[in-house]
Coordinates of C-alpha atoms in Angstrom, one line a residue:
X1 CA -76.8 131.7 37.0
X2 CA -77.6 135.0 38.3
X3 CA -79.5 136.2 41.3
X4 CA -81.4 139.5 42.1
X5 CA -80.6 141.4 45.1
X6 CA -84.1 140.3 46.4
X7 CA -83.1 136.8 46.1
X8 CA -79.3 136.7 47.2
X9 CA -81.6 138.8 50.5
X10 CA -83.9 135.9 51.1
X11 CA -81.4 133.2 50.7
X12 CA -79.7 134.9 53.8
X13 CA -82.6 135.3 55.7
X14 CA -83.4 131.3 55.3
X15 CA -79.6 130.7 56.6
X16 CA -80.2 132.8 59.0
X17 CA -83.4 131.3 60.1
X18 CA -81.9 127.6 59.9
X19 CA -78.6 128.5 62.1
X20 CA -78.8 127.4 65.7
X21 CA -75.9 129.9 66.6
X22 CA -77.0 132.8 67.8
X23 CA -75.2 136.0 67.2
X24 CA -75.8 139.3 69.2
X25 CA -74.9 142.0 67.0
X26 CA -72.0 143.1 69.2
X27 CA -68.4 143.2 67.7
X28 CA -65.9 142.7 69.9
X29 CA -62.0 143.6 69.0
X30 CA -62.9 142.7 65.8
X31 CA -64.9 139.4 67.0
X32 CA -68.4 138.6 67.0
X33 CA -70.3 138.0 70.0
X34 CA -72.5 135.0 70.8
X35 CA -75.1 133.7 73.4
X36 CA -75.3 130.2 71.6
X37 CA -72.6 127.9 69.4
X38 CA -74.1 125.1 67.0
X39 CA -70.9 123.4 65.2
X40 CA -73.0 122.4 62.6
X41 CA -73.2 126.2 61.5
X42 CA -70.1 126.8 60.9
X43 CA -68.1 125.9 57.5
X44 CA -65.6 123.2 56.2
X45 CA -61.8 124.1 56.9
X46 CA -62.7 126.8 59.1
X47 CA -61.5 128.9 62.0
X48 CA -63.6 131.1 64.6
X49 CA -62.5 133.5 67.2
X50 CA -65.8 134.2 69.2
X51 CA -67.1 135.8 72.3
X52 CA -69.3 134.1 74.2
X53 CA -72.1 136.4 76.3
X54 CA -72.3 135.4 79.8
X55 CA -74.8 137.4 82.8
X56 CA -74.2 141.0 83.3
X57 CA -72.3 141.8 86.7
X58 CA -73.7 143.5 89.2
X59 CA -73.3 146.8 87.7
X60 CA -75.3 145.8 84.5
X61 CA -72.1 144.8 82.5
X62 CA -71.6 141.7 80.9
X63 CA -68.8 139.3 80.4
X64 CA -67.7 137.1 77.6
X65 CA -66.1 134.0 77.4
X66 CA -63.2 134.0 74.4
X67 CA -64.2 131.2 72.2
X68 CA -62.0 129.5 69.1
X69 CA -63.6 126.9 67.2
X70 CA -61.2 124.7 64.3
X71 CA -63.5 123.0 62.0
X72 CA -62.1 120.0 59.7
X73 CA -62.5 118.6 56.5
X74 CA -65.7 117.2 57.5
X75 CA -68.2 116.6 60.5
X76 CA -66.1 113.8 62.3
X77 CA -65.2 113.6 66.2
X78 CA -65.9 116.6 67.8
X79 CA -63.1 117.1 70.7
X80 CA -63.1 120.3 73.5
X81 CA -60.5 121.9 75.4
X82 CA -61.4 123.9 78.5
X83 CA -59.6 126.4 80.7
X84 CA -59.7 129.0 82.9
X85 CA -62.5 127.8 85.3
X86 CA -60.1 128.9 87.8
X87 CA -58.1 132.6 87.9
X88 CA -54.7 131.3 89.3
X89 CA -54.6 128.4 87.0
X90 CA -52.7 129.1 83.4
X91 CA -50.4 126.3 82.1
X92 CA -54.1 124.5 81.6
X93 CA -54.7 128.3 79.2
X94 CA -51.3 127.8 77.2
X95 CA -52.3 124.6 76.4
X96 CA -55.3 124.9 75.2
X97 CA -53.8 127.5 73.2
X98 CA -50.8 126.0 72.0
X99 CA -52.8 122.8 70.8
X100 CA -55.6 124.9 69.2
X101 CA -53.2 127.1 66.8
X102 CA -50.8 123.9 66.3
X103 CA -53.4 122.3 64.4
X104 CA -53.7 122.6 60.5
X105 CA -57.6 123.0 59.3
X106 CA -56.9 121.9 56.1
X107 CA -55.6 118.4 57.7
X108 CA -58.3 118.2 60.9
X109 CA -61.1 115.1 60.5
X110 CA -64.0 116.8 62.8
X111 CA -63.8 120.0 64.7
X112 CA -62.1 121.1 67.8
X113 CA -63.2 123.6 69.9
X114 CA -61.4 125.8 72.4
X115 CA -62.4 127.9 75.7
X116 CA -60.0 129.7 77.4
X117 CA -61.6 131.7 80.3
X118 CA -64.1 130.3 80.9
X119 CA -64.7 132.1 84.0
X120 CA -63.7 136.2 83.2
X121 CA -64.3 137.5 86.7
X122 CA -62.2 134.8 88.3
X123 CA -59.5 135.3 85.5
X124 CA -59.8 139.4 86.0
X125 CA -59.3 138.8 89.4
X126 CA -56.3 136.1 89.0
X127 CA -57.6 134.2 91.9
X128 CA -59.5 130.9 91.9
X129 CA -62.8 132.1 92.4
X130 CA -65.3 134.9 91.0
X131 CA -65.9 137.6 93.8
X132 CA -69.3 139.4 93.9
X133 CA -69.4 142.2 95.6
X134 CA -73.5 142.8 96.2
X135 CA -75.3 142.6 98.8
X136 CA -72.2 141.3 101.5
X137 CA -70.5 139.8 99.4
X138 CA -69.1 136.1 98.1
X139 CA -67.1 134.3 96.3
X140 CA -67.9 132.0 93.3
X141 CA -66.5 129.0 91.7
X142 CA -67.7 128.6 88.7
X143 CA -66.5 124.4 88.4
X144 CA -68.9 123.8 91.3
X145 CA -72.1 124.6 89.5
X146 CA -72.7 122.8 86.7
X147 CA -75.7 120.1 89.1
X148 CA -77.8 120.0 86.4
X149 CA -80.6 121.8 87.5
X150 CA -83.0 123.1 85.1
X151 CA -83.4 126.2 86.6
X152 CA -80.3 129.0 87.9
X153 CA -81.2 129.2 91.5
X154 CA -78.2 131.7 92.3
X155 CA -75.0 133.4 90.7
X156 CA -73.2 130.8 90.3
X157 CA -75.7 128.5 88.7
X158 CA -76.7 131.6 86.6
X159 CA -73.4 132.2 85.4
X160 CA -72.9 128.7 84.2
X161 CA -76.5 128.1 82.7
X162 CA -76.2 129.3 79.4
X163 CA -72.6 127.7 79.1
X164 CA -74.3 125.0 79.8
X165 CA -77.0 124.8 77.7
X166 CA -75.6 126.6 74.7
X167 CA -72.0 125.5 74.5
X168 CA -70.9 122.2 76.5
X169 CA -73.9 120.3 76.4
X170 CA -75.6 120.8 72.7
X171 CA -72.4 120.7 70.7
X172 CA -72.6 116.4 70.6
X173 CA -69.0 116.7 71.5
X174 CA -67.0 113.2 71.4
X175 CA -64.8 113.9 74.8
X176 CA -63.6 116.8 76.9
X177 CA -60.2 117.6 78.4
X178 CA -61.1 120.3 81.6
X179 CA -57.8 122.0 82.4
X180 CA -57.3 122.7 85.5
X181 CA -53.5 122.9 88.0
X182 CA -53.3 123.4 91.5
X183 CA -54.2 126.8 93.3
X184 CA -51.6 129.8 93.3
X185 CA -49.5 129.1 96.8
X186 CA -49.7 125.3 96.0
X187 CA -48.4 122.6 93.7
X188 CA -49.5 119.7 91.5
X189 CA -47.5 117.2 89.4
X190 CA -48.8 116.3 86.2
X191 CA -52.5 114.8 87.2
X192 CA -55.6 113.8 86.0
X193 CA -59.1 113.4 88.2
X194 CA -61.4 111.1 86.0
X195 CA -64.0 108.5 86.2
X196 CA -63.0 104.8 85.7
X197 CA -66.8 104.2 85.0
X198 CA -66.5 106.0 81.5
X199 CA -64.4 103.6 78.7
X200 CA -63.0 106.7 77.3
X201 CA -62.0 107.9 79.9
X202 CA -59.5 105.1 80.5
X203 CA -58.5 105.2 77.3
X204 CA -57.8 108.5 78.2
X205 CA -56.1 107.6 81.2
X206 CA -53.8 105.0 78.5
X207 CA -52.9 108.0 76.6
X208 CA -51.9 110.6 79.5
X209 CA -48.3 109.3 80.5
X210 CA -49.6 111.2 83.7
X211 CA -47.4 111.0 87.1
X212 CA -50.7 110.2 88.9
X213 CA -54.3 109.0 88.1
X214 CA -56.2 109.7 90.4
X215 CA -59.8 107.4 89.9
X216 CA -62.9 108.9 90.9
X217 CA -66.9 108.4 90.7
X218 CA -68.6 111.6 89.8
X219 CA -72.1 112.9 90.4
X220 CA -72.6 116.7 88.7
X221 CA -75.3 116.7 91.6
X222 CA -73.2 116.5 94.2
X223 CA -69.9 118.4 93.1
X224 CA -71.1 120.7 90.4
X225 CA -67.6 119.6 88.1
X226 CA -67.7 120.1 84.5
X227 CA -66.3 116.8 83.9
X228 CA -69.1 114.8 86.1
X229 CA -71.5 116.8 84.2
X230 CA -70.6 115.7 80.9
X231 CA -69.9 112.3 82.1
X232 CA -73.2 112.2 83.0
X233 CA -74.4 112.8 79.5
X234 CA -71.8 110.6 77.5
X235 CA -69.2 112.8 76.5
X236 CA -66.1 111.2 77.9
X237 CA -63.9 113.9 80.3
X238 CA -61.0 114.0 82.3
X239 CA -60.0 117.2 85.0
X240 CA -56.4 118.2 83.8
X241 CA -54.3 119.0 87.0
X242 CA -51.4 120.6 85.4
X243 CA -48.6 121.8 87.7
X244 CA -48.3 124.8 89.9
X245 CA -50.9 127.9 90.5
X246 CA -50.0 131.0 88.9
X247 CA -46.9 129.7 87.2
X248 CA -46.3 129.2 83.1
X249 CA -44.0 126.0 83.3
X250 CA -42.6 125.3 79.7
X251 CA -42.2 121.8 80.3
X252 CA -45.5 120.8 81.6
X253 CA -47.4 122.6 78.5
X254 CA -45.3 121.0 76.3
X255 CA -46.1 117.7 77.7
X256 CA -49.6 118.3 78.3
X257 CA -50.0 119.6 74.6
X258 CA -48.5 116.2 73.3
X259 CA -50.8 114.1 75.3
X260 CA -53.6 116.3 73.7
X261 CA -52.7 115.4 70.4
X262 CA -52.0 111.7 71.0
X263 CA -55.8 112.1 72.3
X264 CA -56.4 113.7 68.6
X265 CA -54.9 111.3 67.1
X266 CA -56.6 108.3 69.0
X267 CA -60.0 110.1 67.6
X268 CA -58.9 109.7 64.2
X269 CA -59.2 114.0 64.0
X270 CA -55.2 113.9 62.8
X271 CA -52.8 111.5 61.2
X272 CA -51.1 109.2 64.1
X273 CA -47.9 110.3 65.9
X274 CA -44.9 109.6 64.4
X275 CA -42.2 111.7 66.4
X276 CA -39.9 109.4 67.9
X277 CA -38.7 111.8 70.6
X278 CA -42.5 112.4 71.5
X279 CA -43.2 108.9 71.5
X280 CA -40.1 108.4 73.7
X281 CA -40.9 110.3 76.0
X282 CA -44.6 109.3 76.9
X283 CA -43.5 105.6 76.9
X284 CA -41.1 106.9 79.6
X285 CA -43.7 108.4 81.6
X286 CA -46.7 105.9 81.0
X287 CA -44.2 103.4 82.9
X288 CA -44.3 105.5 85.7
X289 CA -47.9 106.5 86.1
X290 CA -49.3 106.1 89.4
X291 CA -53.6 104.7 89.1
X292 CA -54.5 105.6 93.3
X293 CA -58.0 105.8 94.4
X294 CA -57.9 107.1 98.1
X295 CA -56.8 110.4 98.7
X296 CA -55.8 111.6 102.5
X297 CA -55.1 115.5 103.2
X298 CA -52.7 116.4 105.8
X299 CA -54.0 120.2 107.3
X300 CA -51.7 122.1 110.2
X301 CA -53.6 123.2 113.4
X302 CA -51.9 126.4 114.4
X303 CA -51.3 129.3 112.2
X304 CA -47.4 130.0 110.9
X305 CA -44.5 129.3 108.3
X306 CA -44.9 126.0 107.0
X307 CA -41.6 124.4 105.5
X308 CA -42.6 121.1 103.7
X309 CA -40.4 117.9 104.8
X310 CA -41.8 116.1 101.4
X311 CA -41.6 116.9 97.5
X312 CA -44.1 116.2 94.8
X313 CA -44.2 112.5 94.2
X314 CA -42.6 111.8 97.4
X315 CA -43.6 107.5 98.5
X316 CA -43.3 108.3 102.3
X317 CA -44.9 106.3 105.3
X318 CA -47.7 106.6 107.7
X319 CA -46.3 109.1 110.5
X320 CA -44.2 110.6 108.5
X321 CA -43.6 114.7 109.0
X322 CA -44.6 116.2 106.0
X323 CA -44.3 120.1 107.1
X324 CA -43.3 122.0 110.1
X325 CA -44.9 125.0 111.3
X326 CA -42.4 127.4 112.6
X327 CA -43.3 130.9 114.5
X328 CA -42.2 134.2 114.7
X329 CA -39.1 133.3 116.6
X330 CA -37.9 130.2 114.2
X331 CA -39.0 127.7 116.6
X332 CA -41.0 124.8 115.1
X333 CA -44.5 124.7 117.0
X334 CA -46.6 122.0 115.1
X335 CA -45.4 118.5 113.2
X336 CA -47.9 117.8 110.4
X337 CA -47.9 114.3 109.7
X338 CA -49.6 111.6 107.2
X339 CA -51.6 109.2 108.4
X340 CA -51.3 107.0 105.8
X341 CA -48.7 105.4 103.5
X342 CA -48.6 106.8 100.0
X343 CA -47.3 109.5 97.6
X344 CA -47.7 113.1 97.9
X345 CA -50.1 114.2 95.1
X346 CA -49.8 118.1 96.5
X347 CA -47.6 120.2 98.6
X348 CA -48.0 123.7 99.2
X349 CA -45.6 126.4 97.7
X350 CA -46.6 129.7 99.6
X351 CA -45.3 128.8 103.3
X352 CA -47.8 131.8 104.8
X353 CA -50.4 129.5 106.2
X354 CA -53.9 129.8 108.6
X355 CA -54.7 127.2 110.4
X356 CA -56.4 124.1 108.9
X357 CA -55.0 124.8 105.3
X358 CA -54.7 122.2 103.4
X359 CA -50.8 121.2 103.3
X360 CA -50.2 118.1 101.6
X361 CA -52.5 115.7 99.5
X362 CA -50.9 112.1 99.6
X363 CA -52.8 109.9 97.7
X364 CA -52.6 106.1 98.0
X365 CA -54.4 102.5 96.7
X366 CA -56.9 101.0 98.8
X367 CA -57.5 97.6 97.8
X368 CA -60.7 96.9 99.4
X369 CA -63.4 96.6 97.4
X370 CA -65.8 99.5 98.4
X371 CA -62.3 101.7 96.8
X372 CA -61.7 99.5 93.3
X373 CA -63.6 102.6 91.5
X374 CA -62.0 106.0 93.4
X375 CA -63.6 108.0 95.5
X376 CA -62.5 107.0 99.0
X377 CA -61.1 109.8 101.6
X378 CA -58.9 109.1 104.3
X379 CA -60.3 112.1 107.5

């Protein structure tokens, strides 16, 4: 059958009229741009490399949010990885990366969709937070402003509204993996923050092989975390602590990119995991993974060198030094010590420290009963 130019131009225009994605008609490096994703747009054994439009900066130029969406064979779970909340944070970007492109479209049951910085100024900046520079001045971070609130009420709302609205929320997606790793100057093992409210995100929990769970109970209106936000509309999501700040660690990506995939294949989106040496080694780990729920953080008083006293995963004991503060002279002025018995969840890396930093985490369990869910903070 044949169709007349007029015809082949109104069939486009009642596609065009039925998609939910909305396209600017910017090109970017070859990409297109975007202010709004619908999966359901988007074809059968597929892949997309989008930009994503976000609010112009303060000198009337606008950001975009690189975007890579994998569609399947058909409809099926719908999974997302997220990254780069954070500008000091990139193991959480390689494996969002190295999971994305490892993945066959022609073998993929439902679609899986990929954001790597997610916030471009903080990224640009390669430091945790988005700096404005009107007015006086501020910094941003972008993970602490998605409350929920129907209206931006400043920058940082405004900058994660239309994310929001037009990416993580409408997309019906199945569960969420929010990369995250500790800030540059500090370390993290291999950690995950999630509610032990949410099923799936114990089963999540299952399927991690994780040094430390750490068990929380969100409220998006209170912290303004991705994850809580989502929670709080059913799609199942951890926060991915993954190693150290501004550091690439091989060993953690690859890790973190097989528990991605055992995730994948939990969802039925590929065909189970058969490699033995993968399988090997998350039995290993899943042994040793540590479920606390009360977190205590160890801060130094006067300003100096800090040298740590503890490692990462460290059990150590109420009054325990964990770091020294040394001055200019070599002679130790402060002990820091933990209050509480536990295991040391963080420990700084950069020894350059003003007072009241944060030094050490050292996370524990509580047993009482107002702790069984997470949550609980040791002053």
């Amino acid at each position: 059958m044949k169709f007349s130019k007029l015809s082949l131009l109104l069939f486009s225009i009642i596609d065009l009229a039925c998609s939910q994605t909305i396209y600017t008609e910017d090109i970017i490096e070859g990409n297109k741009v975007i202010t709004k994703l619908d999966i359901n747009d988007l074809p059968e054994r597929s892949i997309s490399y989008l930009w994503f439009k976000v609010p112009a900066n303060m000198v009337g130029i606008n950001s975009h949010v690189p975007l890579m969406v994998k569609k399947g064979t058909n409809d099926g779970p719908r999974f997302l990885l997220n990254s780069g909340f954070h500008g000091d944070e990139y193991n959480g970007i390689r494996v969002v990366q190295d999971t994305f492109h490892s993945i066959d479209e022609n073998k993929l049951n439902g679609t899986l969709v990929a954001v790597t910085y997610a916030s471009p100024g903080a990224m640009a900046g390669g430091r945790m937070f988005y700096v404005t520079n009107s007015a006086t001045g501020g910094i941003v971070d972008v993970n602490r402003n998605f409350k929920l609130s129907p209206t931006p009420i400043d920058i940082g709302s405004l900058m994660t509204d239309g994310l929001w609205k037009n990416l993580y929320s409408n997309n019906n997606f199945t569960a969420c993996v929010d990369m995250h790793g500790a800030s540059a100057g500090d370390s993290y093992p291999n950690l995950i923050y999630g509610d032990v409210r949410v099923e799936y995100t114990n089963r999540m929990f299952e399927l991690s092989g994780a040094d430390i769970v750490k068990l929380e109970i969100g409220n998006a209106t209170i912290t303004g975390y991705l994850e809580d936000a989502l929670n709080q509309i059913n799609v199942p999501t951890i926060s991915y602590e993954i190693g150290y700040g501004l550091s690439i660690q091989a060993d953690q990506i690859k890790r973190s990119n097989e528990f991605m995939k055992r995730i994948m294949a939990d969802l039925k989106m590929i065909p189970e995991i058969t490699d033995k040496d993968s399988i090997s080694r998350y039995e290993a780990a899943q042994k040793k993974t540590l479920a606390l729920n009360e977190l205590h953080i160890a801060k130094n008083t006067l300003g100096g060198i800090v040298i740590p006293c503890v490692s990462l995963l460290d059990k150590i004991e109420a009054g325990q030094v964990v770091a020294h503060v040394i001055n200019p002279y070599g002679h130790v002025i402060e002990e820091i010590k933990t209050k509480v018995d536990g295991y040391v969840m963080m420990i700084i890396r950069n020894p350059a420290s003003d007072p009241l930093r944060n030094i050490a985490f050292i996370s524990r369990v509580n047993p009482d009963e107002s702790c069984k869910l997470g949550g609980c903070f040791v002053p």
